[in-house]
Tab-separated table of C-alpha atoms in Angstrom:
chain	number	residue	atom	x	y	z
T	1	MET	CA	-45.997	-61.835	74.536
T	2	ASN	CA	-46.639	-63.489	71.182
T	3	GLY	CA	-43.965	-61.235	69.713
T	4	HIS	CA	-41.264	-63.036	71.699
T	5	ARG	CA	-42.316	-66.567	70.589
T	6	SER	CA	-40.068	-68.502	68.101
T	7	PRO	CA	-41.555	-70.140	65.076
T	8	PHE	CA	-40.998	-73.563	66.730
T	9	SER	CA	-42.473	-72.709	70.176
T	10	ALA	CA	-45.146	-75.340	69.658
T	11	ASN	CA	-42.660	-78.038	68.665
T	12	PRO	CA	-39.799	-78.283	71.237
T	13	LEU	CA	-38.213	-81.197	69.385
T	14	ALA	CA	-37.721	-79.215	66.188
T	15	ALA	CA	-36.440	-76.268	68.220
T	16	THR	CA	-33.908	-78.527	69.921
T	17	GLY	CA	-32.670	-79.677	66.502
T	18	PHE	CA	-31.421	-76.196	65.787
T	19	LEU	CA	-29.082	-76.541	68.723
T	20	ILE	CA	-27.287	-79.629	67.275
T	21	PRO	CA	-24.980	-77.790	64.911
T	22	ALA	CA	-23.954	-75.410	67.766
T	23	ILE	CA	-23.269	-78.321	70.116
T	24	VAL	CA	-21.210	-80.201	67.552
T	25	ALA	CA	-19.260	-77.044	66.724
T	26	ALA	CA	-18.576	-76.344	70.520
T	27	LEU	CA	-17.327	-79.891	70.953
T	28	LEU	CA	-15.122	-79.986	67.905
T	29	LEU	CA	-13.797	-76.434	67.990
T	30	ALA	CA	-13.586	-75.739	71.699
T	31	ALA	CA	-13.937	-78.728	74.028
T	32	LEU	CA	-11.791	-81.220	72.099
T	33	PRO	CA	-8.826	-78.821	71.392
T	34	LEU	CA	-8.934	-77.668	74.987
T	35	ALA	CA	-8.835	-81.207	76.267
T	36	LEU	CA	-5.868	-82.001	74.007
T	37	VAL	CA	-4.018	-78.960	75.199
T	38	LEU	CA	-4.651	-79.891	78.896
T	39	SER	CA	-3.597	-83.442	78.306
T	40	LYS	CA	-0.346	-82.352	76.694
T	41	ALA	CA	0.366	-80.006	79.552
T	42	PHE	CA	0.516	-82.679	82.177
T	43	TYR	CA	0.946	-85.851	80.140
T	44	ASP	CA	4.185	-85.693	78.167
T	45	THR	CA	5.559	-88.777	76.402
T	46	GLN	CA	8.575	-87.202	74.618
T	47	VAL	CA	11.184	-88.876	76.836
T	48	ARG	CA	9.266	-92.178	77.141
T	49	ASP	CA	8.916	-92.323	73.310
T	50	ALA	CA	12.611	-91.479	72.736
T	51	PHE	CA	14.064	-93.977	75.349
T	52	PRO	CA	11.769	-96.981	75.368
T	53	GLN	CA	14.440	-99.656	75.718
T	54	THR	CA	16.477	-97.610	78.213
T	55	LEU	CA	13.469	-97.156	80.464
T	56	GLU	CA	12.708	-100.843	80.217
T	57	ALA	CA	16.222	-101.638	81.301
T	58	LEU	CA	16.044	-99.177	84.172
T	59	ALA	CA	12.682	-100.515	85.397
T	60	GLY	CA	12.874	-101.097	89.133
T	61	TRP	CA	16.483	-99.750	89.316
T	62	GLU	CA	17.414	-97.368	92.126
T	63	ALA	CA	20.214	-94.823	91.925
T	64	SER	CA	21.978	-96.339	94.938
T	65	ALA	CA	22.213	-99.778	93.172
T	66	ARG	CA	24.514	-100.941	90.437
T	67	LEU	CA	23.520	-99.867	86.926
T	68	PRO	CA	21.924	-102.806	84.972
T	69	ASP	CA	24.228	-104.279	82.420
T	70	SER	CA	21.764	-103.930	79.634
T	71	ALA	CA	21.242	-100.152	80.204
T	72	PRO	CA	24.250	-98.873	78.068
T	73	ASP	CA	23.316	-101.004	75.089
T	74	ALA	CA	19.658	-100.034	75.367
T	75	LEU	CA	20.651	-96.367	75.626
T	76	ALA	CA	22.918	-96.615	72.542
T	77	HIS	CA	20.004	-98.145	70.589
T	78	ASP	CA	17.486	-95.552	71.711
T	79	LEU	CA	19.978	-92.624	70.951
T	80	LYS	CA	20.726	-93.852	67.417
T	81	SER	CA	17.054	-94.587	66.710
T	82	ALA	CA	15.688	-91.248	68.054
T	83	TYR	CA	18.539	-89.355	66.371
T	84	ALA	CA	17.665	-90.935	62.983
T	85	ASP	CA	13.955	-90.231	63.518
T	86	GLN	CA	14.689	-86.601	64.540
T	87	THR	CA	12.836	-86.938	67.803
T	88	LEU	CA	15.829	-86.794	70.060
T	89	ALA	CA	16.162	-82.972	70.298
T	90	GLY	CA	12.757	-82.526	72.040
T	91	ALA	CA	13.479	-85.322	74.573
T	92	ALA	CA	16.984	-83.964	75.227
T	93	THR	CA	15.461	-80.498	75.864
T	94	LYS	CA	13.056	-82.015	78.374
T	95	LEU	CA	15.939	-83.768	80.142
T	96	ASN	CA	17.976	-80.543	80.143
T	97	GLU	CA	15.153	-78.844	82.060
T	98	ARG	CA	15.711	-81.324	84.853
T	99	SER	CA	19.541	-81.305	84.684
T	100	SER	CA	21.285	-78.341	83.017
T	101	GLY	CA	23.828	-79.321	80.346
T	102	LEU	CA	22.249	-82.751	79.713
T	103	ARG	CA	21.057	-81.767	76.230
T	104	SER	CA	24.541	-81.227	74.867
T	105	VAL	CA	25.696	-84.508	76.452
T	106	ILE	CA	22.884	-86.483	74.880
T	107	MET	CA	23.081	-84.883	71.479
T	108	GLY	CA	26.889	-85.220	71.416
T	109	THR	CA	26.715	-88.845	72.312
T	110	ALA	CA	23.995	-89.490	69.717
T	111	ARG	CA	26.119	-87.857	66.992
T	112	ARG	CA	29.171	-90.000	67.972
T	113	LEU	CA	27.062	-93.163	67.926
T	114	ALA	CA	25.474	-92.216	64.574
T	115	ARG	CA	28.928	-91.826	63.055
T	116	GLY	CA	29.792	-95.358	64.286
T	117	ASP	CA	32.730	-94.209	66.361
T	118	GLY	CA	33.775	-97.386	68.305
T	119	THR	CA	32.095	-100.717	68.866
T	120	ASP	CA	32.371	-100.839	72.636
T	121	ILE	CA	29.291	-99.004	73.756
T	122	ALA	CA	30.435	-98.453	77.335
T	123	ALA	CA	33.784	-96.951	76.096
T	124	THR	CA	31.866	-94.787	73.548
T	125	LEU	CA	29.668	-93.431	76.246
T	126	GLN	CA	32.626	-92.716	78.514
T	127	GLN	CA	34.469	-90.935	75.740
T	128	SER	CA	31.430	-88.869	74.921
T	129	SER	CA	31.009	-87.645	78.455
T	130	PRO	CA	32.138	-88.782	81.867
T	131	LEU	CA	28.666	-88.066	83.159
T	132	TRP	CA	27.507	-91.388	81.808
T	133	ALA	CA	29.440	-93.033	84.642
T	134	GLU	CA	27.363	-91.083	87.129
T	135	PRO	CA	24.108	-92.684	88.313
T	136	GLN	CA	22.393	-89.345	88.476
T	137	ILE	CA	22.138	-88.978	84.697
T	138	TRP	CA	20.443	-92.411	84.427
T	139	ALA	CA	18.088	-91.513	87.316
T	140	THR	CA	17.142	-88.337	85.471
T	141	ILE	CA	16.171	-90.308	82.371
T	142	GLN	CA	14.249	-92.752	84.490
T	143	ALA	CA	12.348	-89.958	86.287
T	144	ALA	CA	11.551	-88.011	83.078
T	145	GLY	CA	10.217	-91.251	81.458
T	146	LYS	CA	7.097	-91.072	83.623
T	147	PRO	CA	4.502	-89.427	81.275
T	148	PHE	CA	2.383	-87.728	83.950
T	149	SER	CA	4.323	-84.844	85.477
T	150	LEU	CA	3.797	-81.427	87.051
T	151	VAL	CA	7.299	-80.324	86.138
T	152	ASN	CA	6.128	-77.876	83.516
T	153	LEU	CA	3.705	-76.242	85.956
T	154	GLY	CA	6.474	-75.992	88.549
T	155	ARG	CA	8.733	-74.251	86.025
T	156	VAL	CA	6.043	-71.559	85.409
T	157	PHE	CA	5.632	-70.679	89.031
T	158	ALA	CA	9.288	-71.122	90.055
T	159	PRO	CA	10.591	-67.956	91.815
T	160	SER	CA	12.521	-65.511	89.722
T	161	VAL	CA	16.213	-65.457	90.343
T	162	PRO	CA	18.276	-62.665	88.692
T	163	ALA	CA	21.469	-63.829	87.016
T	164	ALA	CA	24.663	-63.025	88.889
T	165	ASP	CA	25.977	-60.781	86.148
T	166	GLY	CA	22.658	-58.881	85.882
T	167	ALA	CA	21.840	-60.532	82.578
T	168	ALA	CA	18.288	-61.736	81.601
T	169	ARG	CA	16.768	-64.185	84.033
T	170	THR	CA	16.360	-67.691	82.950
T	171	ILE	CA	14.289	-68.952	85.869
T	172	GLY	CA	10.697	-67.840	86.469
T	173	VAL	CA	10.467	-66.103	83.078
T	174	TYR	CA	7.193	-67.785	82.303
T	175	GLY	CA	5.579	-66.603	85.472
T	176	ASP	CA	6.796	-63.094	84.812
T	177	MET	CA	5.338	-63.172	81.242
T	178	LEU	CA	2.008	-64.440	82.618
T	179	VAL	CA	1.785	-61.479	85.037
T	180	ARG	CA	2.893	-59.107	82.261
T	181	THR	CA	0.258	-60.491	79.898
T	182	LEU	CA	-2.434	-60.158	82.533
T	183	THR	CA	-1.288	-56.580	83.355
T	184	ILE	CA	-1.264	-55.439	79.749
T	185	SER	CA	-4.600	-57.077	79.049
T	186	LEU	CA	-6.323	-55.410	81.989
T	187	GLY	CA	-4.746	-52.035	81.092
T	188	VAL	CA	-5.968	-52.304	77.472
T	189	THR	CA	-9.425	-53.324	78.683
T	190	LEU	CA	-9.581	-50.338	81.040
T	191	LEU	CA	-8.439	-47.945	78.228
T	192	THR	CA	-11.035	-49.274	75.795
T	193	ILE	CA	-13.764	-48.745	78.427
T	194	LEU	CA	-12.619	-45.178	79.127
T	195	ILE	CA	-12.440	-44.288	75.425
T	196	GLY	CA	-15.091	-46.625	74.065
T	197	TYR	CA	-17.996	-45.777	76.411
T	198	PRO	CA	-18.156	-42.019	75.517
T	199	LEU	CA	-17.681	-42.978	71.857
T	200	ALA	CA	-20.602	-45.431	72.029
T	201	TYR	CA	-22.692	-42.797	73.763
T	202	THR	CA	-21.896	-40.257	71.035
T	203	LEU	CA	-22.806	-42.759	68.363
T	204	THR	CA	-26.096	-43.536	70.111
T	205	PHE	CA	-27.298	-39.921	70.327
T	206	ALA	CA	-25.561	-38.439	67.294
T	207	PRO	CA	-27.867	-36.760	64.698
T	208	PRO	CA	-28.732	-39.098	61.836
T	209	GLY	CA	-26.590	-37.187	59.345
T	210	LEU	CA	-23.552	-37.497	61.596
T	211	LYS	CA	-24.133	-41.035	62.838
T	212	ARG	CA	-23.112	-42.820	59.613
T	213	PRO	CA	-19.717	-41.012	59.232
T	214	LEU	CA	-18.957	-41.640	62.847
T	215	PHE	CA	-19.739	-45.352	62.399
T	216	LEU	CA	-17.467	-45.558	59.399
T	217	LEU	CA	-14.535	-43.863	61.296
T	218	SER	CA	-15.096	-46.104	64.300
T	219	PHE	CA	-15.249	-49.430	62.446
T	220	ILE	CA	-12.846	-48.920	59.579
T	221	PRO	CA	-10.062	-50.488	61.625
T	222	LEU	CA	-11.942	-53.756	61.588
T	223	TRP	CA	-11.764	-53.838	57.800
T	224	MET	CA	-7.979	-53.817	57.819
T	225	SER	CA	-5.766	-56.794	58.517
T	226	LEU	CA	-4.145	-56.949	61.873
T	227	LEU	CA	-0.649	-56.963	60.324
T	228	GLY	CA	-1.547	-53.802	58.352
T	229	ARG	CA	-2.710	-51.988	61.483
T	230	ALA	CA	0.384	-53.019	63.482
T	231	ALA	CA	2.670	-51.983	60.651
T	232	ALA	CA	0.917	-48.597	60.486
T	233	TRP	CA	1.579	-48.063	64.157
T	234	VAL	CA	5.277	-48.847	63.619
T	235	ILE	CA	5.463	-46.037	61.142
T	236	LEU	CA	3.467	-43.617	63.295
T	237	LEU	CA	5.368	-44.304	66.540
T	238	GLN	CA	8.845	-44.524	65.159
T	239	LYS	CA	11.467	-41.959	66.239
T	240	ASN	CA	10.725	-38.578	64.587
T	241	GLY	CA	7.644	-40.128	63.094
T	242	VAL	CA	4.175	-38.640	62.825
T	243	VAL	CA	3.329	-38.810	66.560
T	244	ASP	CA	6.732	-37.340	67.581
T	245	THR	CA	6.364	-34.551	64.948
T	246	VAL	CA	2.838	-33.569	66.042
T	247	ALA	CA	3.791	-33.688	69.757
T	248	GLN	CA	6.801	-31.464	69.184
T	249	THR	CA	4.849	-29.096	66.920
T	250	LEU	CA	2.161	-28.628	69.550
T	251	GLY	CA	4.742	-28.123	72.244
T	252	LEU	CA	3.771	-31.286	74.130
T	253	ALA	CA	7.345	-32.670	73.934
T	254	SER	CA	10.737	-31.165	73.495
T	255	GLU	CA	12.361	-34.342	72.159
T	256	PRO	CA	11.216	-37.649	70.563
T	257	LEU	CA	8.876	-39.615	72.797
T	258	GLY	CA	10.395	-43.030	71.986
T	259	LEU	CA	7.014	-44.762	71.896
T	260	LEU	CA	8.011	-47.462	69.437
T	261	TYR	CA	9.370	-50.610	71.139
T	262	SER	CA	7.959	-49.474	74.478
T	263	ARG	CA	5.078	-50.468	76.732
T	264	ALA	CA	3.214	-47.238	75.946
T	265	GLY	CA	3.377	-48.048	72.263
T	266	VAL	CA	1.896	-51.534	72.973
T	267	TYR	CA	-1.032	-49.964	74.945
T	268	ILE	CA	-1.681	-47.442	72.182
T	269	ALA	CA	-1.671	-49.950	69.312
T	270	MET	CA	-3.638	-52.670	71.118
T	271	THR	CA	-6.287	-50.163	72.355
T	272	HIS	CA	-6.739	-48.822	68.814
T	273	VAL	CA	-7.054	-52.405	67.344
T	274	LEU	CA	-9.548	-53.611	69.999
T	275	LEU	CA	-11.624	-50.464	70.499
T	276	PRO	CA	-14.358	-51.459	67.961
T	277	CYS	CA	-14.730	-54.764	69.882
T	278	PHE	CA	-15.904	-52.788	72.887
T	279	VAL	CA	-17.834	-50.044	71.145
T	280	TYR	CA	-20.177	-52.244	69.177
T	281	PRO	CA	-21.702	-54.290	72.113
T	282	CYS	CA	-21.819	-51.166	74.222
T	283	TYR	CA	-23.534	-49.222	71.416
T	284	SER	CA	-26.016	-52.124	70.956
T	285	ALA	CA	-27.002	-51.956	74.651
T	286	MET	CA	-27.425	-48.173	74.586
T	287	ALA	CA	-29.448	-48.168	71.345
T	288	ASN	CA	-31.941	-50.699	72.854
T	289	ILE	CA	-32.780	-48.623	75.932
T	290	PRO	CA	-36.274	-47.168	75.577
T	291	ARG	CA	-35.932	-43.384	75.334
T	292	ASN	CA	-38.970	-42.857	77.570
T	293	HIS	CA	-37.043	-44.253	80.518
T	294	VAL	CA	-34.747	-41.193	80.684
T	295	THR	CA	-37.597	-38.954	79.757
T	296	ALA	CA	-39.631	-40.259	82.680
T	297	ALA	CA	-36.714	-39.716	85.101
T	298	LEU	CA	-36.272	-36.172	83.917
T	299	SER	CA	-39.956	-35.409	84.066
T	300	LEU	CA	-39.998	-36.623	87.733
T	301	GLY	CA	-37.402	-34.070	88.677
T	302	ALA	CA	-34.114	-35.991	88.326
T	303	SER	CA	-31.158	-34.000	87.079
T	304	GLY	CA	-29.432	-34.962	83.925
T	305	TRP	CA	-26.532	-36.549	85.780
T	306	ARG	CA	-28.856	-38.442	88.197
T	307	SER	CA	-31.001	-39.764	85.338
T	308	PHE	CA	-27.849	-40.983	83.616
T	309	ARG	CA	-26.518	-42.622	86.750
T	310	ILE	CA	-29.650	-44.438	87.956
T	311	VAL	CA	-31.475	-45.047	84.724
T	312	PHE	CA	-29.228	-45.009	81.698
T	313	LEU	CA	-25.908	-46.311	83.038
T	314	PRO	CA	-27.246	-49.513	84.763
T	315	GLN	CA	-29.008	-50.590	81.594
T	316	THR	CA	-25.756	-50.242	79.597
T	317	LEU	CA	-23.658	-52.346	81.949
T	318	GLY	CA	-24.575	-55.570	80.119
T	319	GLY	CA	-22.964	-54.167	76.916
T	320	VAL	CA	-19.980	-52.927	78.973
T	321	ALA	CA	-19.495	-56.392	80.417
T	322	ALA	CA	-19.796	-58.021	77.034
T	323	GLY	CA	-17.380	-55.558	75.348
T	324	ALA	CA	-14.851	-55.659	78.180
T	325	THR	CA	-14.814	-59.397	78.261
T	326	LEU	CA	-14.317	-59.583	74.526
T	327	VAL	CA	-11.444	-57.064	74.635
T	328	PHE	CA	-9.787	-58.813	77.598
T	329	VAL	CA	-9.997	-62.268	76.128
T	330	LEU	CA	-8.571	-61.111	72.765
T	331	SER	CA	-5.823	-59.048	74.523
T	332	MET	CA	-4.671	-62.177	76.380
T	333	GLY	CA	-3.992	-63.909	73.128
T	334	PHE	CA	-2.319	-60.971	71.346
T	335	TYR	CA	0.901	-61.845	69.623
T	336	LEU	CA	1.589	-59.795	66.451
T	337	THR	CA	1.090	-56.240	67.752
T	338	PRO	CA	3.345	-56.522	70.819
T	339	ALA	CA	5.954	-58.400	68.676
T	340	LEU	CA	6.098	-55.448	66.149
T	341	VAL	CA	5.472	-52.426	68.424
T	342	GLY	CA	6.825	-53.584	71.809
T	343	GLY	CA	10.396	-54.202	73.045
T	344	PRO	CA	11.838	-57.431	74.483
T	345	ALA	CA	10.333	-56.637	77.878
T	346	ASP	CA	6.849	-56.112	76.376
T	347	GLN	CA	6.311	-59.520	74.766
T	348	MET	CA	3.261	-61.488	75.909
T	349	LEU	CA	2.827	-65.103	76.800
T	350	SER	CA	1.413	-66.048	73.396
T	351	TYR	CA	4.798	-65.008	71.932
T	352	MET	CA	6.532	-67.443	74.255
T	353	VAL	CA	4.141	-70.215	73.318
T	354	SER	CA	4.976	-69.633	69.666
T	355	GLU	CA	8.698	-69.621	70.346
T	356	ILE	CA	8.604	-72.808	72.410
T	357	THR	CA	6.474	-74.585	69.838
T	358	LEU	CA	8.293	-73.554	66.628
T	359	LYS	CA	11.888	-73.130	67.761
T	360	ILE	CA	12.328	-75.380	70.808
T	361	GLY	CA	9.763	-78.058	69.975
T	362	ASP	CA	8.678	-78.440	73.589
T	363	ALA	CA	4.995	-79.359	73.156
T	364	GLY	CA	4.495	-80.086	76.888
T	365	MET	CA	5.684	-76.640	78.038
T	366	ALA	CA	3.810	-74.891	75.230
T	367	SER	CA	0.574	-76.726	76.181
T	368	THR	CA	1.078	-75.819	79.868
T	369	LEU	CA	1.448	-72.120	78.999
T	370	ALA	CA	-1.545	-72.299	76.695
T	371	ALA	CA	-3.607	-73.997	79.424
T	372	LEU	CA	-2.639	-71.269	81.922
T	373	LEU	CA	-3.480	-68.641	79.341
T	374	ILE	CA	-6.953	-70.146	78.888
T	375	LEU	CA	-7.510	-70.523	82.599
T	376	THR	CA	-6.476	-66.876	83.181
T	377	MET	CA	-8.822	-65.775	80.448
T	378	LEU	CA	-11.763	-67.616	82.097
T	379	ILE	CA	-10.924	-66.165	85.550
T	380	GLY	CA	-10.491	-62.661	84.176
T	381	ALA	CA	-13.769	-62.854	82.256
T	382	LEU	CA	-15.552	-64.048	85.313
T	383	ALA	CA	-13.969	-61.234	87.412
T	384	ILE	CA	-15.132	-58.626	84.859
T	385	HIS	CA	-18.724	-59.854	85.071
T	386	LEU	CA	-18.649	-59.914	88.895
T	387	ALA	CA	-17.260	-56.377	88.922
T	388	VAL	CA	-19.956	-55.123	86.539
T	389	HIS	CA	-22.630	-56.928	88.614
T	390	LEU	CA	-21.307	-55.305	91.729
T	391	LEU	CA	-21.244	-51.900	90.105
T	392	ARG	CA	-24.870	-52.293	89.047
T	393	ARG	CA	-25.884	-53.225	92.610
T	394	LEU	CA	-24.071	-50.181	93.958
T	395	LEU	CA	-25.683	-47.867	91.425
T	396	LEU	CA	-29.142	-49.201	92.265
T	397	LEU	CA	-28.519	-49.028	95.997
T	398	GLY	CA	-27.318	-45.427	95.634
T	399	ALA	CA	-30.450	-44.482	93.736
């Protein structure tokens, strides 16, 4: 038992001190960013910050009542101020989510006011768009000014409605991408298990002279940058590339497979990139199994398959769970490989988070998607561990 004692077993206070850096790192690098993301997802102040005087003028106003006299002047002031500060575009986008076409109305009015066209604010608003005479547009600004909102969450889970002309859908696209991301991640996790477990087994029992070359071949991908590996797969999978040439030479295909910019190409490239992340923890679990366990089972009359199933396999499931969880979590956040190897219908949710953040500037929606991504990762990781636990119980019951 003494071999399992730490150097500070007799001094618990000193042992606890070693946990402080880990606790501080967890708070600063995980808990705090996660809290900020969650707060942005449901607490959005873009409209409130862009229209402070307008919202103050509309306080207590109801759409059925007459518009307050101070509202047009307050709106003009807010539009000019937010336009000059370059904060109006994000707020206009948020309003456009509630009422389609509102962004162009707001930005057009702000540009007209910035040019100083006319001194009569009411007339300028009317000339910019007749919608300013409608109470609904003011009610939309008033409703969007409330910082706490579940609108972004509702947009994610809104039902998909195909466009009338068969074009790309614009409603429910986030929900579709979340399901697609989960499907691809689970598929890649399953492929890495099917390929990685036999590879880890081979590494464990390979002769010493063969083990080192196999290790090098297995883990060389980890030494290369992710961009380099993705670019290599673009070259390999392109039409009439290496994969197509080999498949046609071996008679496996009569024409180019068209793997580049397809879902199959995404599965192949992501599985290759993430395979070492499964193999290493799985190999570690296999290498730590005492060899006399299997020997004892064989000596008691168990067949090779039975000794593997009831002795070896259950002891490796901890490594399988760790590797599968690592692969699944990393897959959920993949961005570069699907962007280079996949087509438009193969992009994952992290791609949409990037687009919304960098091109649209909608921090609230990007945070909502990121929060859902994290929540899905946690649920998926928990499901993997429960599935592995259930498999271990079934194996032991079947023994």
